[in-house]
């Protein structure tokens, strides 16, 4: 009888499996990141960002704090809901309103590429040049052609101008356009303008379960202003979120709209033109982030969001089908790479869960799973016939029930030195582990598996189900034509013909 080693996964797309002896102890090789942010969160959306299992790392993740231009993730989300509802369209030609056009540096703005007077530092802050050509903080009155009243820009380009140079003016132009398209006095002030859009942002936050998020602007100004209260207590904030809920905002946007990811995860140069009151204007921005699997980001900076450091950020990456989201406030840009490394290291590192009862010492074993709730193992003991054991794993509750155990007649292992049974014996048991698609496997002593990887082709099932020999009675019936073995108690179907 063939006794090929099998490692068939319980569910499609599960992680590759390995014996515990080949894997270091949990956490041994995962470097905990150095995070200087005052608020931070690393989350695993598969297990829920609002759950303990979905929380991979946190520094005051549930305390309210300023969020600066990461607000624009919600502005984008609500806008794309309006697009999905057919209220507005990405190719709409938007006439810039007076309020949006009035926003000049030091606000972050959309600026005409053709104007040499518009300059920005690496963080998107407007700067101007002194008489010697040296960069200095923006001075009121410095020349810079930004969005102008009545300028006609596509909604798509306003969205890009809101996200890449983080244009506050673009945010409010979008807010006004969408509010006018809905035509509803959402906030009850008897005027339809961008404030009605902000109210829609708050309504949407409630709809998606954000209890500690509130907006008073479409772009993310500190509220109360830092000039009034430079270090407000969490309970004194009017425009706020938490690190956890900021992660939920970016994750929700990625799940809800394909175009959300196309915008925040764009790589390359985006260029478009508009029709200004004095002729054609050109807008061009570069975007991208050097991290494997990067899906998109939005950063921001205000006095309260910067704190003693640089700013705030929400960013997402995906590897082997698994997403990690990172959010921080009062943090340092660049630390997100180590945070991602830690998140993915935790996700794909073995995390053992429930185990079955033992099936005794054995020289070899084989396992095939028909579904997430039925598995069949064949165990070759050091002495005696092969055991066939059916199992009922319940991954969600981390339990494995032994449903049935039978023996194959005349299947005893040959004596040592007689051509078989040379392997070292050990006690085998089935074990279920946490993963993206949780899996089970029969292992020696104990088992580990990675949370969310995929098996390679070489790890697919190579099982040869037991055959019933003519003239011998066995509780198991096998059909070579259908690759099926069954018992009156536990029908099992394998994925291998024999």
PDB file of C-alpha atoms in Angstrom, residues 171-379:
ATOM      1  CA  UNK A 171     -11.138  69.752  -0.847  1.00  0.00           C
ATOM      2  CA  UNK A 172     -13.561  72.640  -0.494  1.00  0.00           C
ATOM      3  CA  UNK A 173     -14.172  72.888  -4.251  1.00  0.00           C
ATOM      4  CA  UNK A 174     -15.168  69.204  -4.203  1.00  0.00           C
ATOM      5  CA  UNK A 175     -17.318  69.677  -1.102  1.00  0.00           C
ATOM      6  CA  UNK A 176     -19.204  72.587  -2.672  1.00  0.00           C
ATOM      7  CA  UNK A 177     -19.730  70.768  -5.983  1.00  0.00           C
ATOM      8  CA  UNK A 178     -21.056  67.572  -4.386  1.00  0.00           C
ATOM      9  CA  UNK A 179     -23.303  69.472  -1.950  1.00  0.00           C
ATOM     10  CA  UNK A 180     -24.798  71.473  -4.812  1.00  0.00           C
ATOM     11  CA  UNK A 181     -25.352  68.272  -6.787  1.00  0.00           C
ATOM     12  CA  UNK A 182     -27.304  66.728  -3.901  1.00  0.00           C
ATOM     13  CA  UNK A 183     -29.200  70.000  -3.466  1.00  0.00           C
ATOM     14  CA  UNK A 184     -29.984  69.333   0.178  1.00  0.00           C
ATOM     15  CA  UNK A 185     -29.554  71.603   3.190  1.00  0.00           C
ATOM     16  CA  UNK A 186     -28.005  68.790   5.191  1.00  0.00           C
ATOM     17  CA  UNK A 187     -26.842  70.845   8.170  1.00  0.00           C
ATOM     18  CA  UNK A 188     -29.997  72.949   8.401  1.00  0.00           C
ATOM     19  CA  UNK A 189     -28.439  76.408   8.033  1.00  0.00           C
ATOM     20  CA  UNK A 190     -30.654  77.247   5.027  1.00  0.00           C
ATOM     21  CA  UNK A 191     -27.626  77.485   2.735  1.00  0.00           C
ATOM     22  CA  UNK A 192     -26.335  74.748   0.461  1.00  0.00           C
ATOM     23  CA  UNK A 193     -22.541  74.828   0.468  1.00  0.00           C
ATOM     24  CA  UNK A 194     -19.491  72.831   1.523  1.00  0.00           C
ATOM     25  CA  UNK A 195     -20.699  72.703   5.123  1.00  0.00           C
ATOM     26  CA  UNK A 196     -23.507  70.423   4.008  1.00  0.00           C
ATOM     27  CA  UNK A 197     -20.885  68.082   2.585  1.00  0.00           C
ATOM     28  CA  UNK A 198     -19.075  68.070   5.940  1.00  0.00           C
ATOM     29  CA  UNK A 199     -22.333  67.034   7.592  1.00  0.00           C
ATOM     30  CA  UNK A 200     -22.513  64.138   5.135  1.00  0.00           C
ATOM     31  CA  UNK A 201     -19.028  63.152   6.249  1.00  0.00           C
ATOM     32  CA  UNK A 202     -20.248  62.978   9.848  1.00  0.00           C
ATOM     33  CA  UNK A 203     -23.328  60.986   8.849  1.00  0.00           C
ATOM     34  CA  UNK A 204     -21.176  58.534   6.938  1.00  0.00           C
ATOM     35  CA  UNK A 205     -18.808  58.143   9.886  1.00  0.00           C
ATOM     36  CA  UNK A 206     -21.774  57.058  12.004  1.00  0.00           C
ATOM     37  CA  UNK A 207     -22.983  54.699   9.268  1.00  0.00           C
ATOM     38  CA  UNK A 208     -19.687  52.824   9.186  1.00  0.00           C
ATOM     39  CA  UNK A 209     -19.456  52.604  12.976  1.00  0.00           C
ATOM     40  CA  UNK A 210     -16.936  55.311  13.845  1.00  0.00           C
ATOM     41  CA  UNK A 211     -17.872  56.425  17.358  1.00  0.00           C
ATOM     42  CA  UNK A 212     -14.832  58.632  17.959  1.00  0.00           C
ATOM     43  CA  UNK A 213     -14.596  60.547  14.691  1.00  0.00           C
ATOM     44  CA  UNK A 214     -16.069  63.975  13.948  1.00  0.00           C
ATOM     45  CA  UNK A 215     -15.432  66.544  11.233  1.00  0.00           C
ATOM     46  CA  UNK A 216     -15.826  70.302  11.082  1.00  0.00           C
ATOM     47  CA  UNK A 217     -14.038  70.807   7.752  1.00  0.00           C
ATOM     48  CA  UNK A 218     -13.487  68.979   4.489  1.00  0.00           C
ATOM     49  CA  UNK A 219      -9.717  69.355   4.676  1.00  0.00           C
ATOM     50  CA  UNK A 220      -8.708  68.806   8.319  1.00  0.00           C
ATOM     51  CA  UNK A 221      -7.951  72.130   9.999  1.00  0.00           C
ATOM     52  CA  UNK A 222      -7.277  71.896  13.729  1.00  0.00           C
ATOM     53  CA  UNK A 223     -10.491  72.594  15.638  1.00  0.00           C
ATOM     54  CA  UNK A 224     -10.136  74.308  18.000  1.00  0.00           C
ATOM     55  CA  UNK A 225      -7.470  76.239  16.078  1.00  0.00           C
ATOM     56  CA  UNK A 226      -3.957  75.854  17.426  1.00  0.00           C
ATOM     57  CA  UNK A 227      -3.797  79.622  17.837  1.00  0.00           C
ATOM     58  CA  UNK A 228      -6.626  79.328  20.367  1.00  0.00           C
ATOM     59  CA  UNK A 229      -5.606  76.066  22.013  1.00  0.00           C
ATOM     60  CA  UNK A 230      -2.222  74.676  20.935  1.00  0.00           C
ATOM     61  CA  UNK A 231      -2.541  71.513  23.003  1.00  0.00           C
ATOM     62  CA  UNK A 232      -6.220  70.657  23.525  1.00  0.00           C
ATOM     63  CA  UNK A 233      -7.355  67.763  25.653  1.00  0.00           C
ATOM     64  CA  UNK A 234      -9.125  64.955  23.762  1.00  0.00           C
ATOM     65  CA  UNK A 235     -12.494  66.002  25.147  1.00  0.00           C
ATOM     66  CA  UNK A 236     -11.983  69.574  23.906  1.00  0.00           C
ATOM     67  CA  UNK A 237     -11.514  68.597  20.248  1.00  0.00           C
ATOM     68  CA  UNK A 238     -14.227  69.269  17.689  1.00  0.00           C
ATOM     69  CA  UNK A 239     -12.437  67.814  14.637  1.00  0.00           C
ATOM     70  CA  UNK A 240     -10.925  64.478  15.616  1.00  0.00           C
ATOM     71  CA  UNK A 241     -10.513  60.760  15.138  1.00  0.00           C
ATOM     72  CA  UNK A 242      -8.424  57.998  16.734  1.00  0.00           C
ATOM     73  CA  UNK A 243      -5.527  56.043  15.280  1.00  0.00           C
ATOM     74  CA  UNK A 244      -7.724  52.936  15.126  1.00  0.00           C
ATOM     75  CA  UNK A 245     -10.611  54.715  13.423  1.00  0.00           C
ATOM     76  CA  UNK A 246      -8.283  56.417  10.957  1.00  0.00           C
ATOM     77  CA  UNK A 247      -7.127  52.923   9.982  1.00  0.00           C
ATOM     78  CA  UNK A 248     -10.775  51.941   9.612  1.00  0.00           C
ATOM     79  CA  UNK A 249     -11.409  54.934   7.327  1.00  0.00           C
ATOM     80  CA  UNK A 250      -8.678  53.988   4.861  1.00  0.00           C
ATOM     81  CA  UNK A 251      -9.621  50.314   4.986  1.00  0.00           C
ATOM     82  CA  UNK A 252     -13.295  51.108   4.398  1.00  0.00           C
ATOM     83  CA  UNK A 253     -12.459  53.289   1.410  1.00  0.00           C
ATOM     84  CA  UNK A 254     -10.328  50.557  -0.148  1.00  0.00           C
ATOM     85  CA  UNK A 255     -13.104  48.011   0.343  1.00  0.00           C
ATOM     86  CA  UNK A 256     -15.944  50.265  -0.811  1.00  0.00           C
ATOM     87  CA  UNK A 257     -14.580  51.798  -4.026  1.00  0.00           C
ATOM     88  CA  UNK A 258     -12.062  50.484  -6.564  1.00  0.00           C
ATOM     89  CA  UNK A 259     -11.297  54.083  -7.535  1.00  0.00           C
ATOM     90  CA  UNK A 260     -10.344  54.911  -3.947  1.00  0.00           C
ATOM     91  CA  UNK A 261      -7.351  52.605  -4.267  1.00  0.00           C
ATOM     92  CA  UNK A 262      -6.627  53.851  -7.777  1.00  0.00           C
ATOM     93  CA  UNK A 263      -6.298  57.370  -6.399  1.00  0.00           C
ATOM     94  CA  UNK A 264      -4.396  56.884  -3.147  1.00  0.00           C
ATOM     95  CA  UNK A 265      -2.315  54.024  -4.569  1.00  0.00           C
ATOM     96  CA  UNK A 266      -1.419  55.755  -7.832  1.00  0.00           C
ATOM     97  CA  UNK A 267       2.225  55.458  -8.883  1.00  0.00           C
ATOM     98  CA  UNK A 268       3.783  57.875 -11.333  1.00  0.00           C
ATOM     99  CA  UNK A 269       3.011  61.389 -12.549  1.00  0.00           C
ATOM    100  CA  UNK A 270      -0.519  62.735 -12.891  1.00  0.00           C
ATOM    101  CA  UNK A 271      -0.919  65.700 -15.249  1.00  0.00           C
ATOM    102  CA  UNK A 272      -3.972  67.600 -16.448  1.00  0.00           C
ATOM    103  CA  UNK A 273      -4.945  71.061 -17.589  1.00  0.00           C
ATOM    104  CA  UNK A 274      -7.759  73.400 -16.603  1.00  0.00           C
ATOM    105  CA  UNK A 275      -9.285  76.543 -18.004  1.00  0.00           C
ATOM    106  CA  UNK A 276      -8.544  79.501 -15.764  1.00  0.00           C
ATOM    107  CA  UNK A 277      -9.842  83.044 -16.146  1.00  0.00           C
ATOM    108  CA  UNK A 278      -6.550  84.023 -17.765  1.00  0.00           C
ATOM    109  CA  UNK A 279      -5.992  80.958 -19.919  1.00  0.00           C
ATOM    110  CA  UNK A 280      -4.904  77.344 -19.657  1.00  0.00           C
ATOM    111  CA  UNK A 281      -3.291  76.128 -16.445  1.00  0.00           C
ATOM    112  CA  UNK A 282      -1.324  72.896 -15.933  1.00  0.00           C
ATOM    113  CA  UNK A 283      -1.299  70.699 -12.852  1.00  0.00           C
ATOM    114  CA  UNK A 284       1.177  67.856 -12.381  1.00  0.00           C
ATOM    115  CA  UNK A 285       2.073  65.751  -9.341  1.00  0.00           C
ATOM    116  CA  UNK A 286       4.206  62.699  -8.626  1.00  0.00           C
ATOM    117  CA  UNK A 287       2.931  60.021  -6.290  1.00  0.00           C
ATOM    118  CA  UNK A 288       4.001  56.620  -4.977  1.00  0.00           C
ATOM    119  CA  UNK A 289       5.594  54.891  -2.013  1.00  0.00           C
ATOM    120  CA  UNK A 290       8.502  52.399  -1.988  1.00  0.00           C
ATOM    121  CA  UNK A 291       7.135  49.498   0.038  1.00  0.00           C
ATOM    122  CA  UNK A 292       6.250  46.017  -1.282  1.00  0.00           C
ATOM    123  CA  UNK A 293       2.508  45.636  -1.651  1.00  0.00           C
ATOM    124  CA  UNK A 294       1.789  49.302  -0.933  1.00  0.00           C
ATOM    125  CA  UNK A 295      -1.895  50.127  -1.599  1.00  0.00           C
ATOM    126  CA  UNK A 296      -2.064  53.835  -0.826  1.00  0.00           C
ATOM    127  CA  UNK A 297      -1.631  56.523   1.789  1.00  0.00           C
ATOM    128  CA  UNK A 298      -2.590  59.984   2.945  1.00  0.00           C
ATOM    129  CA  UNK A 299      -0.489  62.083   5.240  1.00  0.00           C
ATOM    130  CA  UNK A 300      -1.124  65.364   6.946  1.00  0.00           C
ATOM    131  CA  UNK A 301       0.328  68.053   9.115  1.00  0.00           C
ATOM    132  CA  UNK A 302      -1.084  70.676  11.455  1.00  0.00           C
ATOM    133  CA  UNK A 303       0.188  71.985  14.763  1.00  0.00           C
ATOM    134  CA  UNK A 304      -1.927  69.545  16.787  1.00  0.00           C
ATOM    135  CA  UNK A 305      -1.421  66.599  14.451  1.00  0.00           C
ATOM    136  CA  UNK A 306       2.328  67.162  14.282  1.00  0.00           C
ATOM    137  CA  UNK A 307       2.866  67.484  18.015  1.00  0.00           C
ATOM    138  CA  UNK A 308       6.575  67.264  18.836  1.00  0.00           C
ATOM    139  CA  UNK A 309       7.259  65.245  15.683  1.00  0.00           C
ATOM    140  CA  UNK A 310       6.337  65.539  11.979  1.00  0.00           C
ATOM    141  CA  UNK A 311       2.693  64.717  11.336  1.00  0.00           C
ATOM    142  CA  UNK A 312       0.070  62.048  10.857  1.00  0.00           C
ATOM    143  CA  UNK A 313      -0.533  59.348   8.277  1.00  0.00           C
ATOM    144  CA  UNK A 314      -2.783  56.482   7.230  1.00  0.00           C
ATOM    145  CA  UNK A 315      -1.258  53.893   4.917  1.00  0.00           C
ATOM    146  CA  UNK A 316      -2.128  50.398   3.694  1.00  0.00           C
ATOM    147  CA  UNK A 317      -0.221  47.504   2.142  1.00  0.00           C
ATOM    148  CA  UNK A 318      -1.183  44.002   1.040  1.00  0.00           C
ATOM    149  CA  UNK A 319       0.919  40.846   0.702  1.00  0.00           C
ATOM    150  CA  UNK A 320      -0.198  37.385  -0.382  1.00  0.00           C
ATOM    151  CA  UNK A 321      -3.782  38.547  -0.196  1.00  0.00           C
ATOM    152  CA  UNK A 322      -3.506  39.930   3.341  1.00  0.00           C
ATOM    153  CA  UNK A 323      -3.796  43.611   4.216  1.00  0.00           C
ATOM    154  CA  UNK A 324      -2.124  45.524   7.030  1.00  0.00           C
ATOM    155  CA  UNK A 325      -3.168  49.090   7.811  1.00  0.00           C
ATOM    156  CA  UNK A 326      -1.045  51.566   9.744  1.00  0.00           C
ATOM    157  CA  UNK A 327      -2.104  54.892  11.217  1.00  0.00           C
ATOM    158  CA  UNK A 328      -0.316  57.354  13.456  1.00  0.00           C
ATOM    159  CA  UNK A 329      -0.551  60.901  14.758  1.00  0.00           C
ATOM    160  CA  UNK A 330       2.235  63.090  16.148  1.00  0.00           C
ATOM    161  CA  UNK A 331       4.589  60.650  14.452  1.00  0.00           C
ATOM    162  CA  UNK A 332       7.698  60.496  12.304  1.00  0.00           C
ATOM    163  CA  UNK A 333       7.430  59.773   8.599  1.00  0.00           C
ATOM    164  CA  UNK A 334       9.536  56.758   7.685  1.00  0.00           C
ATOM    165  CA  UNK A 335       8.677  54.684  10.742  1.00  0.00           C
ATOM    166  CA  UNK A 336       5.736  53.151   8.877  1.00  0.00           C
ATOM    167  CA  UNK A 337       8.055  50.704   7.082  1.00  0.00           C
ATOM    168  CA  UNK A 338       9.091  49.017  10.320  1.00  0.00           C
ATOM    169  CA  UNK A 339       5.459  49.078  11.413  1.00  0.00           C
ATOM    170  CA  UNK A 340       4.471  47.220   8.242  1.00  0.00           C
ATOM    171  CA  UNK A 341       7.302  44.730   8.713  1.00  0.00           C
ATOM    172  CA  UNK A 342       6.049  44.036  12.214  1.00  0.00           C
ATOM    173  CA  UNK A 343       2.434  43.701  11.072  1.00  0.00           C
ATOM    174  CA  UNK A 344       3.187  41.267   8.278  1.00  0.00           C
ATOM    175  CA  UNK A 345       5.646  39.382  10.461  1.00  0.00           C
ATOM    176  CA  UNK A 346       2.919  38.897  13.043  1.00  0.00           C
ATOM    177  CA  UNK A 347       0.304  37.876  10.486  1.00  0.00           C
ATOM    178  CA  UNK A 348       2.425  35.266   8.770  1.00  0.00           C
ATOM    179  CA  UNK A 349       4.078  33.918  11.879  1.00  0.00           C
ATOM    180  CA  UNK A 350       2.713  30.672  13.356  1.00  0.00           C
ATOM    181  CA  UNK A 351       0.031  31.184  15.968  1.00  0.00           C
ATOM    182  CA  UNK A 352      -1.144  27.858  17.337  1.00  0.00           C
ATOM    183  CA  UNK A 353      -4.711  27.271  18.348  1.00  0.00           C
ATOM    184  CA  UNK A 354      -6.809  24.284  19.381  1.00  0.00           C
ATOM    185  CA  UNK A 355      -5.588  20.677  19.184  1.00  0.00           C
ATOM    186  CA  UNK A 356      -7.236  17.288  18.922  1.00  0.00           C
ATOM    187  CA  UNK A 357      -6.811  14.288  21.142  1.00  0.00           C
ATOM    188  CA  UNK A 358      -3.801  12.148  20.300  1.00  0.00           C
ATOM    189  CA  UNK A 359      -3.969   9.160  17.993  1.00  0.00           C
ATOM    190  CA  UNK A 360      -0.975   7.358  19.451  1.00  0.00           C
ATOM    191  CA  UNK A 361       2.633   6.885  18.377  1.00  0.00           C
ATOM    192  CA  UNK A 362       3.217   6.492  14.661  1.00  0.00           C
ATOM    193  CA  UNK A 363       5.932   6.090  12.054  1.00  0.00           C
ATOM    194  CA  UNK A 364       4.045   7.864   9.278  1.00  0.00           C
ATOM    195  CA  UNK A 365       0.843   9.802   8.822  1.00  0.00           C
ATOM    196  CA  UNK A 366      -1.310  11.128   6.013  1.00  0.00           C
ATOM    197  CA  UNK A 367      -4.112  13.710   6.001  1.00  0.00           C
ATOM    198  CA  UNK A 368      -6.760  14.827   3.531  1.00  0.00           C
ATOM    199  CA  UNK A 369      -9.519  17.353   4.150  1.00  0.00           C
ATOM    200  CA  UNK A 370     -12.797  17.317   2.271  1.00  0.00           C
ATOM    201  CA  UNK A 371     -13.997  20.643   3.630  1.00  0.00           C
ATOM    202  CA  UNK A 372     -13.427  23.036   6.511  1.00  0.00           C
ATOM    203  CA  UNK A 373     -15.387  20.689   8.764  1.00  0.00           C
ATOM    204  CA  UNK A 374     -14.312  17.176   7.689  1.00  0.00           C
ATOM    205  CA  UNK A 375     -10.840  15.608   7.556  1.00  0.00           C
ATOM    206  CA  UNK A 376      -9.536  12.058   7.286  1.00  0.00           C
ATOM    207  CA  UNK A 377      -6.147  10.947   8.547  1.00  0.00           C
ATOM    208  CA  UNK A 378      -4.292   7.690   8.046  1.00  0.00           C
ATOM    209  CA  UNK A 379      -1.824   6.751  10.772  1.00  0.00           C
TER     210      UNK A 379
END
